[in-house]
Coordinates of C-alpha atoms in Angstrom, one line a residue:
X146 CA -264.8 3.5 52.6
X147 CA -263.7 2.5 49.1
X148 CA -264.6 -1.0 47.9
X149 CA -261.9 -3.6 48.2
X150 CA -260.9 -4.9 44.8
X151 CA -259.1 -8.0 43.6
X152 CA -256.2 -7.3 41.2
X153 CA -255.9 -10.9 40.0
X154 CA -257.8 -11.8 36.8
X155 CA -259.6 -14.9 37.7
X156 CA -260.2 -17.8 35.3
X157 CA -264.0 -17.2 35.4
X158 CA -263.5 -13.5 34.7
X159 CA -261.3 -14.3 31.7
X160 CA -264.0 -16.7 30.5
X161 CA -266.6 -13.9 30.6
X162 CA -264.4 -11.7 28.4
X163 CA -263.9 -14.5 25.9
X164 CA -267.6 -15.2 25.8
X165 CA -268.2 -11.5 25.2
X166 CA -265.8 -11.4 22.4
X167 CA -267.4 -14.4 20.8
X168 CA -270.9 -12.9 21.0
X169 CA -269.7 -9.6 19.6
X170 CA -267.6 -11.3 16.8
X171 CA -269.7 -9.6 14.1
X172 CA -268.1 -6.3 15.1
X173 CA -264.9 -7.6 13.6
X174 CA -261.2 -7.1 14.3
X175 CA -261.7 -3.7 15.9
X176 CA -263.5 -5.3 18.8
X177 CA -260.9 -8.0 19.1
X178 CA -258.1 -5.4 19.2
X179 CA -260.0 -3.4 21.9
X180 CA -260.4 -6.6 23.9
X181 CA -256.6 -7.1 23.9
X182 CA -256.1 -3.5 25.1
X183 CA -258.7 -3.9 27.7
X184 CA -257.1 -7.1 29.1
X185 CA -253.8 -5.3 29.4
X186 CA -255.0 -2.1 31.0
X187 CA -258.3 -2.7 32.8
X188 CA -258.4 -2.4 36.6
X189 CA -259.7 -5.8 37.6
X190 CA -260.0 -4.5 41.1
X191 CA -262.9 -2.3 39.8
X192 CA -264.9 -5.1 38.2
X193 CA -264.5 -8.0 40.6
X194 CA -266.6 -7.4 43.7
X195 CA -265.3 -8.5 47.1
X196 CA -266.8 -8.1 50.5
X197 CA -266.4 -4.7 52.0
X198 CA -265.0 -4.8 55.5
X199 CA -264.3 -2.1 58.0
X200 CA -260.6 -2.0 59.1
X201 CA -260.1 -0.5 62.5
X202 CA -257.3 1.9 63.2
X203 CA -253.9 0.4 63.9
X204 CA -252.0 1.2 67.1
X205 CA -249.4 3.8 66.6
X206 CA -246.0 2.4 65.6
X207 CA -243.2 2.5 68.1
X208 CA -241.7 6.0 68.0
X209 CA -238.0 6.3 67.2
X210 CA -235.8 6.4 70.2
X211 CA -235.6 9.9 71.6
X212 CA -232.1 11.4 72.0
X213 CA -230.9 10.4 75.4
X214 CA -229.3 13.2 77.5
X215 CA -227.0 13.7 80.4
X216 CA -228.0 17.3 81.2
X217 CA -225.3 19.8 80.5
X218 CA -226.4 23.2 81.9
X219 CA -226.5 26.2 79.6
X220 CA -227.9 29.7 80.1
X221 CA -231.0 30.7 78.2
X222 CA -232.8 34.0 78.2
X223 CA -236.5 33.8 77.1
X224 CA -237.9 37.1 75.8
X225 CA -241.5 37.6 76.8
X226 CA -243.3 40.5 75.1
X227 CA -246.6 41.8 76.4
X228 CA -247.2 43.6 73.1
X229 CA -247.0 40.3 71.3
X230 CA -249.4 38.7 73.8
X231 CA -252.0 41.4 73.0
X232 CA -251.8 40.5 69.3
X233 CA -253.6 37.2 69.7
X234 CA -257.4 37.1 70.1
X235 CA -257.1 34.3 72.7
X236 CA -255.5 35.9 75.7
X237 CA -254.3 32.5 76.9
X238 CA -252.5 31.6 73.7
X239 CA -249.3 33.5 74.2
X240 CA -248.7 32.5 77.9
X241 CA -249.2 28.9 76.9
X242 CA -246.7 29.2 74.0
X243 CA -244.1 30.8 76.2
X244 CA -244.6 28.1 78.9
X245 CA -244.1 25.4 76.2
X246 CA -240.9 26.9 74.9
X247 CA -239.6 27.3 78.4
X248 CA -240.4 23.6 79.2
X249 CA -238.6 22.4 76.0
X250 CA -235.5 24.5 76.8
X251 CA -235.4 23.4 80.5
X252 CA -235.8 19.7 79.5
X253 CA -232.4 20.0 77.7
X254 CA -230.7 21.4 80.7
X255 CA -231.2 25.1 80.1
X256 CA -231.4 27.5 83.0
X257 CA -234.1 29.8 81.7
X258 CA -234.6 33.3 82.8
X259 CA -237.5 35.3 81.4
X260 CA -236.7 38.8 80.2
X261 CA -238.9 41.5 78.6
X262 CA -237.1 44.8 78.4
X263 CA -234.7 46.5 76.1
X264 CA -232.2 46.8 78.9
X265 CA -232.2 43.1 79.5
X266 CA -231.7 42.4 75.8
X267 CA -228.7 44.8 75.8
X268 CA -227.3 43.0 78.9
X269 CA -227.1 39.6 77.2
X270 CA -223.8 37.7 77.3
X271 CA -222.5 35.9 74.3
X272 CA -222.8 32.7 76.4
X273 CA -226.6 33.3 76.8
X274 CA -228.9 31.5 74.4
X275 CA -231.7 34.0 73.4
X276 CA -235.1 32.4 72.8
X277 CA -237.7 34.5 71.0
X278 CA -240.9 32.5 71.0
X279 CA -243.6 33.9 68.7
X280 CA -242.2 37.4 68.8
X281 CA -243.6 39.4 65.8
X282 CA -243.8 42.7 67.6
X283 CA -240.2 44.0 68.2
X284 CA -239.0 47.6 68.2
X285 CA -236.1 48.8 66.1
X286 CA -234.0 49.2 69.3
X287 CA -234.9 45.7 70.4
X288 CA -233.8 44.3 67.0
X289 CA -230.6 46.3 67.2
X290 CA -229.9 44.7 70.6
X291 CA -230.5 41.2 69.2
X292 CA -228.2 41.9 66.3
X293 CA -225.5 43.1 68.8
X294 CA -226.0 39.8 70.6
X295 CA -225.4 37.8 67.4
X296 CA -222.5 39.9 66.3
X297 CA -220.9 39.3 69.7
X298 CA -221.0 35.5 69.1
X299 CA -224.4 34.9 70.8
X300 CA -227.0 32.4 69.6
X301 CA -230.7 32.7 68.9
X302 CA -233.8 30.4 68.6
X303 CA -236.9 32.0 67.1
X304 CA -240.0 31.0 65.2
X305 CA -242.8 32.1 62.9
X306 CA -243.0 35.8 62.1
X307 CA -240.2 37.1 64.3
X308 CA -239.8 40.8 64.0
X309 CA -242.4 41.2 61.2
X310 CA -244.1 44.0 63.2
X311 CA -242.8 47.0 65.0
X312 CA -243.3 48.0 68.7
X313 CA -246.9 49.0 68.0
X314 CA -247.5 45.7 66.2
X315 CA -247.8 47.5 62.9
X316 CA -246.6 45.7 59.8
X317 CA -242.9 45.9 59.0
X318 CA -242.2 43.0 56.6
X319 CA -240.3 39.7 56.5
X320 CA -236.8 41.2 56.4
X321 CA -236.1 40.2 60.0
X322 CA -236.9 36.6 59.3
X323 CA -234.7 36.7 56.2
X324 CA -231.9 38.2 58.3
X325 CA -232.1 35.6 61.0
X326 CA -232.2 32.7 58.5
X327 CA -229.9 33.9 55.8
X328 CA -232.8 33.7 53.3
X329 CA -232.9 35.7 50.2
X330 CA -236.7 35.9 50.3
X331 CA -239.4 34.8 52.8
X332 CA -242.9 33.8 51.7
X333 CA -246.1 33.3 53.6
X334 CA -247.8 30.1 52.4
X335 CA -251.5 30.4 51.7
X336 CA -253.6 28.6 54.3
X337 CA -254.0 25.0 53.2
X338 CA -256.5 22.4 54.2
X339 CA -253.8 19.8 54.2
X340 CA -250.6 21.2 55.7
X341 CA -247.6 19.0 56.3
X342 CA -243.8 19.2 56.8
X343 CA -241.3 16.4 56.2
X344 CA -238.1 15.8 58.0
X345 CA -235.3 14.2 56.0
X346 CA -232.4 12.4 57.5
X347 CA -228.9 13.8 58.0
X348 CA -229.7 17.4 59.2
X349 CA -229.2 18.9 62.7
X350 CA -233.0 18.8 63.1
X351 CA -233.3 15.1 62.4
X352 CA -232.0 13.2 65.4
X353 CA -234.9 11.2 67.0
X354 CA -237.0 11.4 63.9
X355 CA -236.7 8.7 61.2
X356 CA -235.9 9.9 57.7
X357 CA -239.0 11.1 55.9
X358 CA -241.1 11.7 59.1
X359 CA -244.2 13.6 58.2
X360 CA -245.8 16.0 60.7
X361 CA -249.3 17.3 60.1
X362 CA -250.6 20.8 61.1
X363 CA -254.0 22.3 61.4
X364 CA -254.6 24.9 58.7
X365 CA -252.8 28.1 59.7
X366 CA -250.5 30.7 58.2
X367 CA -246.9 29.5 58.0
X368 CA -243.6 30.9 56.5
X369 CA -241.1 29.4 54.1
X370 CA -238.1 30.4 52.1
X371 CA -236.2 28.8 49.3
X372 CA -233.0 26.7 49.7
X373 CA -231.4 23.7 48.0
X374 CA -230.1 20.5 49.6
X375 CA -231.3 18.5 52.6
X376 CA -233.9 20.6 54.5
X377 CA -237.0 20.3 56.6
X378 CA -239.6 21.3 54.0
X379 CA -243.3 21.9 53.6
X380 CA -244.7 18.9 51.8
X381 CA -247.9 17.3 50.5
X382 CA -249.4 14.1 52.1
X383 CA -247.0 11.9 50.0
X384 CA -243.8 13.7 51.2
X385 CA -243.4 15.7 47.9
X386 CA -242.2 19.3 48.4
X387 CA -245.1 21.7 48.3
X388 CA -243.7 25.2 48.0
X389 CA -245.6 28.5 48.0
X390 CA -248.3 28.7 45.3
X391 CA -246.9 32.0 43.9
X392 CA -244.1 30.1 42.1
X393 CA -241.2 31.3 44.2
X394 CA -240.2 27.8 45.1
X395 CA -240.1 28.5 48.9
X396 CA -240.6 25.3 50.9
X397 CA -238.1 25.4 53.8
X398 CA -240.1 25.0 57.0
X399 CA -237.2 25.1 59.6
X400 CA -233.5 25.7 59.5
X401 CA -230.3 26.1 61.5
X402 CA -227.3 28.3 60.6
X403 CA -223.9 29.3 61.9
X404 CA -223.1 33.0 62.2
X405 CA -219.9 34.6 61.1
X406 CA -219.1 35.6 64.7
X407 CA -219.3 32.0 65.9
X408 CA -222.9 31.8 67.2
X409 CA -225.7 29.7 65.9
X410 CA -229.4 30.3 65.0
X411 CA -232.4 28.0 64.7
X412 CA -235.7 29.1 63.2
X413 CA -239.1 27.4 62.8
X414 CA -241.7 28.8 60.3
X415 CA -244.7 27.8 62.4
X416 CA -246.4 28.1 65.8
X417 CA -246.0 25.0 68.0
X418 CA -249.7 25.0 68.9
X419 CA -250.8 24.1 65.4
X420 CA -249.8 20.5 65.3
X421 CA -252.8 18.4 64.2
X422 CA -252.6 15.5 66.7
X423 CA -250.8 14.6 70.0
X424 CA -248.4 12.4 68.0
X425 CA -247.6 15.3 65.6
X426 CA -247.1 17.6 68.6
X427 CA -244.6 15.1 70.2
X428 CA -242.7 15.0 66.9
X429 CA -242.7 18.7 66.7
X430 CA -241.3 19.0 70.2
X431 CA -238.4 16.7 69.1
X432 CA -237.8 18.9 66.1
X433 CA -237.7 22.0 68.2
X434 CA -235.5 20.5 70.8
X435 CA -233.0 19.6 68.2
X436 CA -232.9 23.2 67.1
X437 CA -232.4 24.3 70.7
X438 CA -229.5 21.8 71.1
X439 CA -227.9 23.2 68.0
X440 CA -228.2 26.8 69.2
X441 CA -226.9 25.8 72.7
X442 CA -223.9 24.2 71.1
X443 CA -224.8 20.7 72.3
X444 CA -223.5 18.1 69.8
X445 CA -225.6 15.0 69.2
X446 CA -224.9 11.5 68.1
X447 CA -227.3 9.0 66.6
X448 CA -227.1 5.6 64.8
X449 CA -227.1 6.2 61.0
X450 CA -230.2 5.0 59.3
X451 CA -228.6 2.4 57.0
X452 CA -225.6 0.1 57.3
X453 CA -222.2 1.0 56.0
X454 CA -223.2 4.7 56.1
X455 CA -225.4 4.3 53.0
X456 CA -227.6 7.3 52.2
X457 CA -230.8 5.3 51.4
X458 CA -232.1 1.8 50.9
X459 CA -233.6 0.3 47.7
X460 CA -235.7 -2.8 47.2
X461 CA -236.8 -4.5 44.0
X462 CA -240.0 -6.5 44.7
X463 CA -242.6 -8.2 42.6
X464 CA -246.1 -9.6 43.4
X465 CA -246.3 -13.0 41.7
X466 CA -249.9 -13.3 40.7
X467 CA -251.5 -14.0 37.3
X468 CA -249.1 -14.9 34.5
X469 CA -246.7 -16.0 37.3
X470 CA -244.2 -17.4 34.9
X471 CA -243.2 -13.8 34.1
X472 CA -241.5 -13.7 37.4
X473 CA -238.7 -15.9 36.1
X474 CA -237.9 -13.2 33.5
X475 CA -237.5 -10.5 36.2
X476 CA -235.4 -12.9 38.3
X477 CA -233.0 -13.5 35.5
X478 CA -232.7 -9.8 34.8
X479 CA -231.9 -9.1 38.5
X480 CA -229.3 -11.8 38.5
X481 CA -227.7 -10.3 35.4
X482 CA -227.7 -6.9 37.0
X483 CA -226.3 -8.4 40.2
X484 CA -228.9 -7.0 42.5
X485 CA -231.2 -9.0 44.8
X486 CA -235.0 -9.2 44.4
X487 CA -237.9 -10.1 46.7
X488 CA -240.9 -12.0 45.3
X489 CA -244.2 -12.3 47.1
X490 CA -246.2 -15.2 45.7
X491 CA -249.9 -16.1 45.7
X492 CA -249.1 -19.6 46.8
X493 CA -252.1 -21.3 45.3
X494 CA -251.2 -20.0 41.8
X495 CA -247.5 -21.2 41.9
X496 CA -247.2 -24.2 44.1
X497 CA -247.1 -26.7 41.2
X498 CA -244.3 -24.8 39.4
X499 CA -241.2 -26.2 41.2
X500 CA -238.9 -24.7 38.6
X501 CA -240.1 -21.2 39.3
X502 CA -239.4 -21.8 43.0
X503 CA -235.8 -22.6 42.2
X504 CA -235.4 -19.6 39.9
X505 CA -236.9 -17.1 42.3
X506 CA -234.9 -18.5 45.3
X507 CA -231.7 -18.1 43.3
X508 CA -232.5 -14.5 42.6
X509 CA -233.3 -13.4 46.2
X510 CA -236.0 -13.8 48.7
X511 CA -239.5 -15.4 48.4
X512 CA -242.3 -14.2 50.7
X513 CA -246.0 -14.7 50.9
X514 CA -248.7 -12.7 49.1
X515 CA -251.4 -14.9 50.8
X516 CA -252.8 -18.2 49.4
X517 CA -255.5 -16.6 47.2
X518 CA -255.1 -12.8 47.2
X519 CA -258.2 -12.1 49.1
X520 CA -258.0 -9.2 51.6
X521 CA -257.1 -10.0 55.1
X522 CA -257.6 -6.7 57.0
X523 CA -260.8 -6.6 58.9
X524 CA -261.3 -10.4 59.2
X525 CA -261.5 -12.1 62.5
X526 CA -258.2 -13.3 64.0
X527 CA -259.0 -17.0 63.5
X528 CA -259.9 -16.4 59.8
X529 CA -256.6 -14.5 59.3
X530 CA -254.7 -17.2 61.2
X531 CA -256.0 -20.0 58.9
X532 CA -255.1 -18.2 55.7
X533 CA -251.8 -16.7 56.8
X534 CA -250.6 -20.0 58.1
X535 CA -251.7 -21.7 54.9
X536 CA -249.7 -19.2 52.9
X537 CA -246.6 -19.4 55.1
X538 CA -246.7 -23.3 54.9
X539 CA -247.2 -23.4 51.2
X540 CA -244.3 -21.0 50.5
X541 CA -242.0 -22.9 52.9
X542 CA -242.9 -26.2 51.2
X543 CA -242.6 -24.7 47.7
X544 CA -239.1 -23.1 48.3
X545 CA -237.7 -25.1 51.2
X546 CA -237.3 -21.9 53.2
X547 CA -239.7 -20.4 55.7
X548 CA -240.9 -17.0 54.5
X549 CA -240.3 -14.0 56.8
X550 CA -242.1 -11.4 54.7
X551 CA -245.8 -10.9 54.0
X552 CA -247.2 -8.5 51.3
X553 CA -250.8 -8.3 52.4
X554 CA -253.4 -8.2 49.5
X555 CA -254.5 -4.6 48.8
X556 CA -251.5 -3.5 50.9
X557 CA -253.7 -3.1 53.9
X558 CA -253.4 -4.8 57.3
X559 CA -254.6 -4.5 60.9
X560 CA -253.5 -5.6 64.3
X561 CA -254.6 -9.1 63.7
X562 CA -252.5 -9.3 60.6
X563 CA -249.4 -8.3 62.5
X564 CA -250.0 -10.7 65.4
X565 CA -250.9 -13.7 63.3
X566 CA -248.0 -13.3 60.9
X567 CA -245.7 -13.2 63.9
X568 CA -247.3 -16.4 65.2
X569 CA -246.9 -18.1 61.8
X570 CA -243.1 -17.4 61.9
X571 CA -242.9 -14.1 59.9
X572 CA -241.1 -11.0 61.0
X573 CA -242.2 -8.2 58.6
X574 CA -244.8 -6.8 56.3
X575 CA -244.4 -4.8 53.1
X576 CA -247.4 -2.5 52.6
X577 CA -248.5 1.1 52.5
X578 CA -248.2 3.1 55.7
X579 CA -250.3 6.1 54.5
X580 CA -247.0 8.0 53.9
X581 CA -246.5 8.6 57.7
X582 CA -242.7 8.2 57.1
X583 CA -240.3 7.4 54.3
X584 CA -238.7 4.8 56.6
X585 CA -239.7 1.4 58.1
X586 CA -241.9 1.4 61.2
X587 CA -241.6 -0.9 64.2
X588 CA -244.6 -2.4 66.0
X589 CA -244.7 -4.5 69.1
X590 CA -247.5 -7.1 69.5
X591 CA -247.6 -8.7 72.9
X592 CA -243.9 -7.8 73.3
X593 CA -242.7 -9.2 70.0
X594 CA -241.3 -6.9 67.4
X595 CA -242.5 -6.7 63.8
X596 CA -241.4 -4.3 61.1
X597 CA -243.5 -2.7 58.4
X598 CA -241.7 -1.7 55.2
X599 CA -243.6 1.1 53.5
X600 CA -244.1 1.5 49.7
X601 CA -244.2 5.2 48.8
X602 CA -243.3 5.0 45.1
X603 CA -245.8 4.5 42.3
X604 CA -245.8 0.9 41.1
X605 CA -246.6 -0.4 37.6
X606 CA -250.3 -0.7 38.5
X607 CA -250.4 3.0 39.5
X608 CA -248.7 4.0 36.2
X609 CA -250.4 1.8 33.7
X610 CA -253.8 1.2 35.2
X611 CA -254.7 4.1 37.4
X612 CA -252.8 6.8 35.4
X613 CA -253.6 5.2 32.1
X614 CA -250.1 5.3 30.7
X615 CA -249.5 3.5 27.4
X616 CA -245.7 3.9 26.9
X617 CA -243.1 1.9 28.8
X618 CA -241.0 5.0 29.3
X619 CA -243.6 6.3 31.8
X620 CA -242.8 3.5 34.2
X621 CA -239.1 4.4 34.0
X622 CA -239.8 8.0 34.7
X623 CA -242.0 7.2 37.7
X624 CA -239.4 4.8 39.2
X625 CA -236.5 7.2 38.7
X626 CA -238.4 10.1 40.1
X627 CA -239.7 8.2 43.1
X628 CA -236.3 6.7 44.0
X629 CA -234.6 10.1 43.7
X630 CA -237.2 11.5 46.2
X631 CA -236.5 8.7 48.7
X632 CA -232.8 9.2 48.2
X633 CA -233.0 12.9 49.0
X634 CA -235.0 12.0 52.1
X635 CA -232.6 9.2 53.1
X636 CA -235.4 6.7 53.3
X637 CA -236.5 3.4 51.8
X638 CA -237.4 3.2 48.1
X639 CA -239.5 0.2 47.1
X640 CA -239.7 -0.5 43.4
X641 CA -242.7 -2.7 43.1
X642 CA -244.2 -4.6 40.1
X643 CA -246.8 -7.3 39.2
X644 CA -246.2 -10.3 37.0
X645 CA -249.3 -9.6 34.9
X646 CA -248.5 -5.9 34.4
X647 CA -244.7 -5.7 34.1
X648 CA -244.7 -8.7 31.8
X649 CA -241.6 -9.6 29.8
X650 CA -241.2 -6.8 27.3
X651 CA -240.0 -3.2 27.2
X652 CA -241.4 -2.4 30.6
X653 CA -238.6 -4.4 32.1
X654 CA -236.2 -1.6 31.0
X655 CA -237.5 0.5 33.9
X656 CA -235.9 -2.0 36.3
X657 CA -232.6 -1.9 34.4
X658 CA -232.6 2.0 34.5
X659 CA -233.2 2.1 38.2
X660 CA -230.5 -0.4 39.0
X661 CA -228.0 1.3 36.7
X662 CA -228.7 4.7 38.2
X663 CA -228.5 3.4 41.8
X664 CA -225.2 1.8 41.0
X665 CA -223.7 4.9 39.5
X666 CA -224.8 7.0 42.5
X667 CA -223.0 4.6 44.8
X668 CA -224.8 5.6 48.0
X669 CA -227.7 3.1 48.0
X670 CA -228.0 0.0 50.0
X671 CA -229.7 -2.5 47.6
X672 CA -231.0 -5.4 49.6
X673 CA -233.6 -8.1 50.0
X674 CA -236.6 -6.9 52.0
X675 CA -235.9 -9.3 54.9
X676 CA -232.4 -7.8 55.2
X677 CA -233.9 -4.3 55.6
X678 CA -236.4 -5.5 58.1
X679 CA -233.8 -7.2 60.2
X680 CA -231.5 -4.2 60.1
X681 CA -234.2 -1.7 61.1
X682 CA -235.5 -3.9 63.9
X683 CA -232.1 -4.3 65.4
X684 CA -231.1 -0.7 64.9
X685 CA -234.1 0.4 66.9
X686 CA -232.7 -1.5 69.9
X687 CA -229.1 -0.3 69.7
X688 CA -228.2 1.7 72.8
X689 CA -225.8 4.7 72.9
X690 CA -224.3 6.2 76.0
X691 CA -222.0 9.1 76.7
X692 CA -219.3 8.9 79.4
X693 CA -216.1 10.5 80.3
X694 CA -213.0 8.9 78.7
X695 CA -211.5 8.2 82.1
X696 CA -214.4 6.1 83.2
X697 CA -215.3 4.5 79.9
X698 CA -213.5 1.3 80.8
X699 CA -214.4 1.3 84.5
X700 CA -216.6 -1.3 86.2
X701 CA -219.5 1.1 86.5
X702 CA -222.1 0.5 83.8
X703 CA -222.7 3.8 81.9
X704 CA -226.1 2.6 80.8
X705 CA -227.2 1.8 84.3
X706 CA -225.7 5.1 85.4
X707 CA -227.8 7.0 82.9
X708 CA -230.9 5.2 84.1
X709 CA -230.1 6.1 87.7
X710 CA -229.8 9.7 86.6
X711 CA -233.2 9.6 85.0
X712 CA -232.0 10.0 81.4
X713 CA -233.9 8.5 78.6
X714 CA -232.0 5.8 76.6
X715 CA -232.2 6.1 72.8
X716 CA -230.5 6.0 69.5
X717 CA -229.2 9.6 69.9
X718 CA -227.4 11.3 72.8
X719 CA -226.3 14.9 73.3
X720 CA -222.5 14.9 73.2
X721 CA -220.5 17.3 75.4
X722 CA -217.3 18.7 74.1
X723 CA -215.6 15.8 72.3
X724 CA -212.3 16.0 74.0
X725 CA -212.3 13.7 77.1
X726 CA -215.6 12.1 76.0
X727 CA -216.5 8.6 74.8
X728 CA -219.5 7.2 73.0
X729 CA -220.5 3.7 73.9
X730 CA -222.4 1.7 71.3
X731 CA -224.2 -1.5 72.4
X732 CA -225.8 -4.1 70.2
X733 CA -229.2 -5.7 71.2
X734 CA -228.7 -8.3 73.9
X735 CA -230.2 -11.1 71.7
X736 CA -228.8 -10.2 68.2
X737 CA -225.7 -8.8 66.5
X738 CA -225.8 -6.0 64.0
X739 CA -223.6 -5.3 61.0
X740 CA -222.1 -2.2 59.5
X741 CA -223.1 0.4 62.2
X742 CA -222.2 4.0 61.6
X743 CA -222.9 6.9 63.9
X744 CA -223.8 10.5 62.8
X745 CA -222.4 13.2 65.0
X746 CA -223.9 16.8 64.8
X747 CA -221.2 19.3 65.8
X748 CA -222.8 22.8 66.1
X749 CA -219.4 24.5 66.6
X750 CA -217.7 22.6 63.7
X751 CA -215.1 19.9 63.6
X752 CA -212.0 21.9 64.4
X753 CA -208.5 21.3 63.1
X754 CA -206.8 18.4 64.9
X755 CA -209.6 15.9 65.2
X756 CA -209.3 12.1 65.0
X757 CA -212.0 9.6 66.1
X758 CA -210.9 6.2 67.4
X759 CA -213.0 3.1 67.6
X760 CA -211.8 0.6 70.1
X761 CA -208.6 2.6 70.4
X762 CA -207.8 2.4 66.7
X763 CA -208.0 5.6 64.5
X764 CA -210.7 5.4 61.8
X765 CA -211.4 7.4 58.7
X766 CA -214.5 9.4 59.0
X767 CA -216.7 11.4 56.6
X768 CA -217.2 15.1 57.1
X769 CA -220.6 16.6 56.6
X770 CA -221.9 20.1 56.5
X771 CA -223.0 19.7 60.1
X772 CA -220.5 17.3 61.7
X773 CA -219.0 13.9 61.0
X774 CA -220.0 10.2 60.3
X775 CA -218.0 7.5 62.0
X776 CA -217.9 3.8 61.1
X777 CA -218.2 1.5 64.1
X778 CA -218.4 -1.9 62.2
X779 CA -220.0 -5.1 63.3
X780 CA -221.2 -6.0 66.8
X781 CA -222.1 -9.3 68.1
X782 CA -225.2 -9.7 70.4
X783 CA -224.7 -7.6 73.5
X784 CA -221.3 -6.4 72.4
X785 CA -220.1 -2.8 73.1
X786 CA -217.8 -0.6 71.2
X787 CA -216.3 2.7 72.3
X788 CA -215.6 5.8 70.2
X789 CA -213.2 8.3 71.6
X790 CA -211.6 11.5 70.2
X791 CA -208.2 13.1 70.2

């Protein structure tokens, strides 16, 4: 594994550089100038050796709550093609795939009947949901029967190369995929060694998946087409769109549509069997189930990712390391911009500077960056306990406020780090999460909850040291590009800097540019890191329940009723036709939560006379392309609120 490196210029290291300059003084001013440049741009993590330690794998973070369901029966016809089955070299592949699609459909309340003939296709009712799993080989008459079903108001779920071959499995082309997806052009992506798709927030395929969830596939042929706006898209490891290499810009990996005749379609550009790991397979199942719900006209409701219905969250953070006095300059700038900041201090470097403690505390939150900036991950629990408790105590004594946040050195952590920081009194970490998701992650250590806030944007170290940039404008470009990516996903954007790199000069303009842009866009939640961690941890424990309006105020507990019926509780529930229904929202039993909104996906549209009420009072709502977003407001610990519709 790569050597762990220390980003802080130590006093002895600085002395070595000064001694070198002295000994080479005969080389003149050129060497002195080069030394200055070297000091500003050299990666000290590459020249200061530290012990190499093996960091074991972390346990998987707690998955987002799956959509809860009170099963509502719908009719599904699953088309099974023996011709398609013969196309695959592995004779067991197609039967396994059909069985998986059947199980996913039945898990949502679908009554599944398998069909396999032209006559059965022609006999479909508009109320029947047609499921075409991995069906490339379709005759012209079968395609005509499917079109008739759609034109009559029926709905369709399909995947991969549907209809790309004729009844003899000879090549036909991508026109059927394009027809079923309303795509202008469909492309097959070249087989990639690293194949990922990313799920943004706010689409009908998103419930039960946090914004920016990344799903990895084994190398395999997949399909894509080009579209703008929020979409499930093929991406690279870092959640950047990765369209087809031919330059067509096709990156859509899955989509849903409404037909002109009142039906709905869902399409997935891949085979379900190609997920890379069991966790990826579970996430893929949720994605596909959301598409089936859409096509089956089952609305869903989920807690919006961010308070007050904001689109994304934004943090300004700084590691207070060498040249720690520079942090005061950033703090003053953030106060002038009227945005909060979060500062993670190497406590041994700052504990004598009481004025800096006052300045940073007045600008936002102060957390720990360890006492000495030596890596923690991989160390024994007792070693981590001693150092983390020292850092926690020194920050508390320095500022007068106990720190909740830890930014572990080198941005790496392990299970010991999580558990010991909880013991010390902390509640969250800010680190890298290997781009698993663009949103915070929730872990449980011996029953206690801790949140990890991921950094996905390039920071000033990446720009000036690793990329070798010389101009301050490059930092502005990196920050603006990164924040826009996270805004489009609906995730968490962390703008991170270091005192010895950001400095006090023109590089600070990057912070001003991001704050100005975010304010003009108006849909960011700009917060301290601890506020984001608290919100995300509590949001994960909000419960939703669907009940009939007549019984919503009855003595029977709807949550207990769902548990008796075997339904899974979660942050999203399928919603039956809205008239006569109520959504109950319940805060965690031990903590209140502020600014809750819910997102409701309505496959059949909003309709005309539609008014949501919260606690019996009509509220303004926001219409989206796929449904509505309703403000619930603030809830105290254990409090419930009811949303009804008229």
